[in-house]
PDB file of C-alpha atoms in Angstrom:
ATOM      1  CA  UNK A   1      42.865-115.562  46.431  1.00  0.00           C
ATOM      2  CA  UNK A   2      40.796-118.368  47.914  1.00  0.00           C
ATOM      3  CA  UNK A   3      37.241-118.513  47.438  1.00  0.00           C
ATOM      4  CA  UNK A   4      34.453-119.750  49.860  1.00  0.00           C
ATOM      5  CA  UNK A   5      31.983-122.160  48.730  1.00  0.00           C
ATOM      6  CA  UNK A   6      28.550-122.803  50.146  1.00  0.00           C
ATOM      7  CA  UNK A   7      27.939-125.826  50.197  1.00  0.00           C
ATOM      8  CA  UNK A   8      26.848-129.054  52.393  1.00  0.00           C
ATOM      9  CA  UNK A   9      29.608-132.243  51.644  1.00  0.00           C
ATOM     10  CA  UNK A  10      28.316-135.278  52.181  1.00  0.00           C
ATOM     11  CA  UNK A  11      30.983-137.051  54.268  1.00  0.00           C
ATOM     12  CA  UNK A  12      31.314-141.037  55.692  1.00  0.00           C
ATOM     13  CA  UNK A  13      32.924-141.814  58.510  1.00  0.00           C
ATOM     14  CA  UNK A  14      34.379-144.867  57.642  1.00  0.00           C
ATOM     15  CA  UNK A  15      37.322-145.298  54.720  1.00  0.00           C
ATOM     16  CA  UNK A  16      37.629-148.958  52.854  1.00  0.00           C
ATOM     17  CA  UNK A  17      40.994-149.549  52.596  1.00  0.00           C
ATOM     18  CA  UNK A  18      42.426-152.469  50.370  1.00  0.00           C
ATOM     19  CA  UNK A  19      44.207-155.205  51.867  1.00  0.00           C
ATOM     20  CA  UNK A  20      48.303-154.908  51.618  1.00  0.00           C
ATOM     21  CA  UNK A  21      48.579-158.148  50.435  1.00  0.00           C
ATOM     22  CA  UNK A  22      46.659-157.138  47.307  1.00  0.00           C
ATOM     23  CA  UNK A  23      47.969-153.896  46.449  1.00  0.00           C
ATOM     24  CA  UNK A  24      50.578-153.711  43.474  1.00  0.00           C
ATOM     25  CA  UNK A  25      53.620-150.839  43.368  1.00  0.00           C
ATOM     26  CA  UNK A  26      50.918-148.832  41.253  1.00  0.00           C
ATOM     27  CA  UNK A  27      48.129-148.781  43.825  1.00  0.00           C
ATOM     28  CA  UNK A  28      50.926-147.880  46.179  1.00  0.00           C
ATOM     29  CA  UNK A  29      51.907-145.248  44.667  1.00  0.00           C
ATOM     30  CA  UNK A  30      47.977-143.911  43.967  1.00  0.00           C
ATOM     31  CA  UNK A  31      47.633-144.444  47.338  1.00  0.00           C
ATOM     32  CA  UNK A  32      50.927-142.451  48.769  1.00  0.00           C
ATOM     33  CA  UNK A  33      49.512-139.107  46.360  1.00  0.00           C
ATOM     34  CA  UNK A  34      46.421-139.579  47.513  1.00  0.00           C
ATOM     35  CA  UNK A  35      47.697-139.126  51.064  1.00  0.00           C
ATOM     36  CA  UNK A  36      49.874-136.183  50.182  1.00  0.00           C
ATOM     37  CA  UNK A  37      47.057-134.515  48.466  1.00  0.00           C
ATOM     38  CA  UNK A  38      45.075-135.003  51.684  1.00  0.00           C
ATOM     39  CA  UNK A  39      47.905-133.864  53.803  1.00  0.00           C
ATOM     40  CA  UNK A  40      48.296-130.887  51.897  1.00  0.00           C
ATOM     41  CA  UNK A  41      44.748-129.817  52.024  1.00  0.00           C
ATOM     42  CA  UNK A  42      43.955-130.837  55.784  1.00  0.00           C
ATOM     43  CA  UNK A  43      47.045-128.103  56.335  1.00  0.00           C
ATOM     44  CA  UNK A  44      45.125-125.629  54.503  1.00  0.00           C
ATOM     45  CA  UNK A  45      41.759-126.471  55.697  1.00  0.00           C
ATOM     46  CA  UNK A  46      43.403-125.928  59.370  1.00  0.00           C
ATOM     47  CA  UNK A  47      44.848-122.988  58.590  1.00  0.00           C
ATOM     48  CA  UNK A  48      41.746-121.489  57.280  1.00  0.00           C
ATOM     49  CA  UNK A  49      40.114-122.350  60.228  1.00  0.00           C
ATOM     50  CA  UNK A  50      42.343-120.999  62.712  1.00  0.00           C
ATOM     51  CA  UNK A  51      41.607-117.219  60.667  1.00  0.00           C
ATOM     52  CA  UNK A  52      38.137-117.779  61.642  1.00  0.00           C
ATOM     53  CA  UNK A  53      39.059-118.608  65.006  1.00  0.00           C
ATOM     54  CA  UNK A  54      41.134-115.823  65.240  1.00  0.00           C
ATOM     55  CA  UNK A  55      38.140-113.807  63.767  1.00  0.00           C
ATOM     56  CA  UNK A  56      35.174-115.288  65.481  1.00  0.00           C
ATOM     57  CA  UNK A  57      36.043-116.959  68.624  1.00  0.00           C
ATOM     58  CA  UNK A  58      36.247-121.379  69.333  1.00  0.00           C
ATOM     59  CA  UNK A  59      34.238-123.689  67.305  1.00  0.00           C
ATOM     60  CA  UNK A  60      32.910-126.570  68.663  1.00  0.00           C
ATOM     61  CA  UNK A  61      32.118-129.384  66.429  1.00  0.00           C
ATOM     62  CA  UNK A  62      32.183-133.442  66.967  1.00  0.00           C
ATOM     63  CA  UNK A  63      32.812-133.319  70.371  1.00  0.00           C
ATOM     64  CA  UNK A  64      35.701-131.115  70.592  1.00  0.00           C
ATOM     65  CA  UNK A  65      36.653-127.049  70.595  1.00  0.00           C
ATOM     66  CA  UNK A  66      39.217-125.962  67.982  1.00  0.00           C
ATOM     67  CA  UNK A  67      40.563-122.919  69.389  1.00  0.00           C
ATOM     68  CA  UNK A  68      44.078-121.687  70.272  1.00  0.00           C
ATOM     69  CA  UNK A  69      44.857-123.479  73.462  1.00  0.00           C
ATOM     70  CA  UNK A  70      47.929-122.557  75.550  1.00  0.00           C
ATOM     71  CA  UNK A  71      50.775-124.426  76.204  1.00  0.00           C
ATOM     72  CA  UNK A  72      53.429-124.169  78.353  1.00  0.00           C
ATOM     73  CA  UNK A  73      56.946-124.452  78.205  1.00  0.00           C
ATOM     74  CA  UNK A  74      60.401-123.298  80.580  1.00  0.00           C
ATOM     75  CA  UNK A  75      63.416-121.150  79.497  1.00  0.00           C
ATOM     76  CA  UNK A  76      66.565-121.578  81.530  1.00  0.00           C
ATOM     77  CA  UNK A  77      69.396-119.416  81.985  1.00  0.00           C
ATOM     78  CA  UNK A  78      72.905-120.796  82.048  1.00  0.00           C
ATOM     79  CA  UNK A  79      72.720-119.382  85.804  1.00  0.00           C
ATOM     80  CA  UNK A  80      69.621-120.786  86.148  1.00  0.00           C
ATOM     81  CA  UNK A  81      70.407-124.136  85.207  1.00  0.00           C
ATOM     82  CA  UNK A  82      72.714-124.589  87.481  1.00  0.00           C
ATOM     83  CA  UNK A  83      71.118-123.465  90.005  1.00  0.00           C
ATOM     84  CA  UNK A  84      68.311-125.758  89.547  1.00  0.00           C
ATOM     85  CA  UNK A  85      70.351-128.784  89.325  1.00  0.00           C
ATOM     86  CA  UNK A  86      72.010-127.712  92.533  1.00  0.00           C
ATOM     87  CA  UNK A  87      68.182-127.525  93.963  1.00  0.00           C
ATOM     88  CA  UNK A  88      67.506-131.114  92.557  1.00  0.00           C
ATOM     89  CA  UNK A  89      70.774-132.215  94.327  1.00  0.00           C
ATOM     90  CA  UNK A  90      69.999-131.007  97.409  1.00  0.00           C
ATOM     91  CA  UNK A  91      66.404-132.463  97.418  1.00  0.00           C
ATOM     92  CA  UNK A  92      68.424-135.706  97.729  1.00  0.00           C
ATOM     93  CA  UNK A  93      68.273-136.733  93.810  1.00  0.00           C
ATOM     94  CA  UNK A  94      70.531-137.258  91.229  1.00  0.00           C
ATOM     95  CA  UNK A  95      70.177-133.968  88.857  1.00  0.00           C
ATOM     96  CA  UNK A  96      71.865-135.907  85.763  1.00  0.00           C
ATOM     97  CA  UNK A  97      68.249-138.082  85.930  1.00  0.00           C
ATOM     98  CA  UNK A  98      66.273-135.337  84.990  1.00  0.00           C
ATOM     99  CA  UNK A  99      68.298-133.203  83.028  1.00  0.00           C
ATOM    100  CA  UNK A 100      69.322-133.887  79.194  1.00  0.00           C
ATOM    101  CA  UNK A 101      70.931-132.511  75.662  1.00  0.00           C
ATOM    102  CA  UNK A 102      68.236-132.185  72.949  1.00  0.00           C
ATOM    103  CA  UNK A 103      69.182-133.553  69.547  1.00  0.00           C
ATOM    104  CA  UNK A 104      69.516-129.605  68.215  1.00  0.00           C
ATOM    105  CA  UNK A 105      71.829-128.529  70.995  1.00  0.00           C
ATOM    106  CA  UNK A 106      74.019-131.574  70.305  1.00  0.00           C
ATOM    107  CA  UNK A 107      74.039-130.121  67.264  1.00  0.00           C
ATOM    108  CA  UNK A 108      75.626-126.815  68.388  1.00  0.00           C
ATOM    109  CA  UNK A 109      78.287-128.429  69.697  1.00  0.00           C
ATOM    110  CA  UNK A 110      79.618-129.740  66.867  1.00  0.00           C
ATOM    111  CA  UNK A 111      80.977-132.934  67.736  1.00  0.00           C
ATOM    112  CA  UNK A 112      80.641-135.868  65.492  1.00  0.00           C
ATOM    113  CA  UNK A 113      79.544-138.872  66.198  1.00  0.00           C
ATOM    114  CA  UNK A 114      82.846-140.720  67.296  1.00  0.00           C
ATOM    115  CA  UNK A 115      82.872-137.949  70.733  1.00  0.00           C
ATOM    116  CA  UNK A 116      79.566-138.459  71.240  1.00  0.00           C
ATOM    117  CA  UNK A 117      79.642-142.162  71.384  1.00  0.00           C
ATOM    118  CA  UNK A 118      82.269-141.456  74.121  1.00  0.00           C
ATOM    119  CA  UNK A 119      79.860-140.265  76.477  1.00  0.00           C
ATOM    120  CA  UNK A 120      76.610-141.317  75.392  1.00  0.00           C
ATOM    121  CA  UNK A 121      74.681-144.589  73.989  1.00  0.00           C
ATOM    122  CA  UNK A 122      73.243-143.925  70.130  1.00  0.00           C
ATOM    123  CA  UNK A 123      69.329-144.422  70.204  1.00  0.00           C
ATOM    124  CA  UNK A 124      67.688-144.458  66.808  1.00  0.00           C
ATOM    125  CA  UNK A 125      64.048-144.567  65.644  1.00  0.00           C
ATOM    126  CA  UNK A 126      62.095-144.675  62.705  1.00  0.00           C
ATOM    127  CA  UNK A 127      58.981-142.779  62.082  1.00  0.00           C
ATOM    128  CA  UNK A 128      56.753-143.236  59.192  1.00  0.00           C
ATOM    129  CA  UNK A 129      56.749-140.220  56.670  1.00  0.00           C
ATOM    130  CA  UNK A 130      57.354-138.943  53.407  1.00  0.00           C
ATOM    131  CA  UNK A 131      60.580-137.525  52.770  1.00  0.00           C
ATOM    132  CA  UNK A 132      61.826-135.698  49.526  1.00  0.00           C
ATOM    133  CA  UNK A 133      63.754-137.469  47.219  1.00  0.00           C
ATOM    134  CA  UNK A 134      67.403-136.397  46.953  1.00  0.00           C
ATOM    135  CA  UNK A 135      68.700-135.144  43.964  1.00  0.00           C
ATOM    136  CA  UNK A 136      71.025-137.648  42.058  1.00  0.00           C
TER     137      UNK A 136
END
């Protein structure tokens, strides 16, 4: 069970950072758990705060309102897919410019690599993150 402190933090707004060129593998590596400490505890300090939320209604602090905000998304039908690229096509547009297969439903299918590259040019990123280390 998590208990509440009360208590004022003294917080800066600005964080020194060392320059790259000076670090070693060690500071690195400080530096790396450091963020996934951070991480860890900004996910539980958000959490926390979305219970009050929940609880108490929006919060406003430093210029912004942490509340739950809506989004909005759109679930097709098969049927309904179709149909909608049929509407796009008969607006005068090509339907296959607006409509594509997310990385998961690729998935579905399947297929490896080899069939897609049939049909489809290979795009890869990077994005910065931690990722486990596998098992040897």
């Amino acid at each position: 069970m998590q208990t509440l402190v009360n208590e004022k933090v003294k917080t800066s707004d600005e964080i020194i950072l060392m320059n790259p060129k000076d670090m070693t593998m060690e500071d690195a590596v400080n530096f790396a758990n450091k963020i996934a400490f951070i991480e860890s505890g900004l996910k539980k300090m958000k959490d926390h705060l979305k219970l009050f939320v929940e609880l108490n209604g929006p919060v406003e602090a430093g210029g912004v309102v942490w509340d739950k905000h809506p989004s909005n998304s759109w679930k097709f039908t098969s049927q309904s897919k179709k149909e909608f690229a049929e509407m796009i096509a008969i607006e005068g547009m090509n339907p296959w410019e607006y409509l594509s297969f997310s990385a998961s439903d690729l998935k579905k299918l399947g297929w490896d690599d080899a069939v897609l590259s049939q049909y489809a040019e290979s795009k890869t990123t990077h994005s910065f993150r931690s990722k486990k280390v596998e098992s040897k």
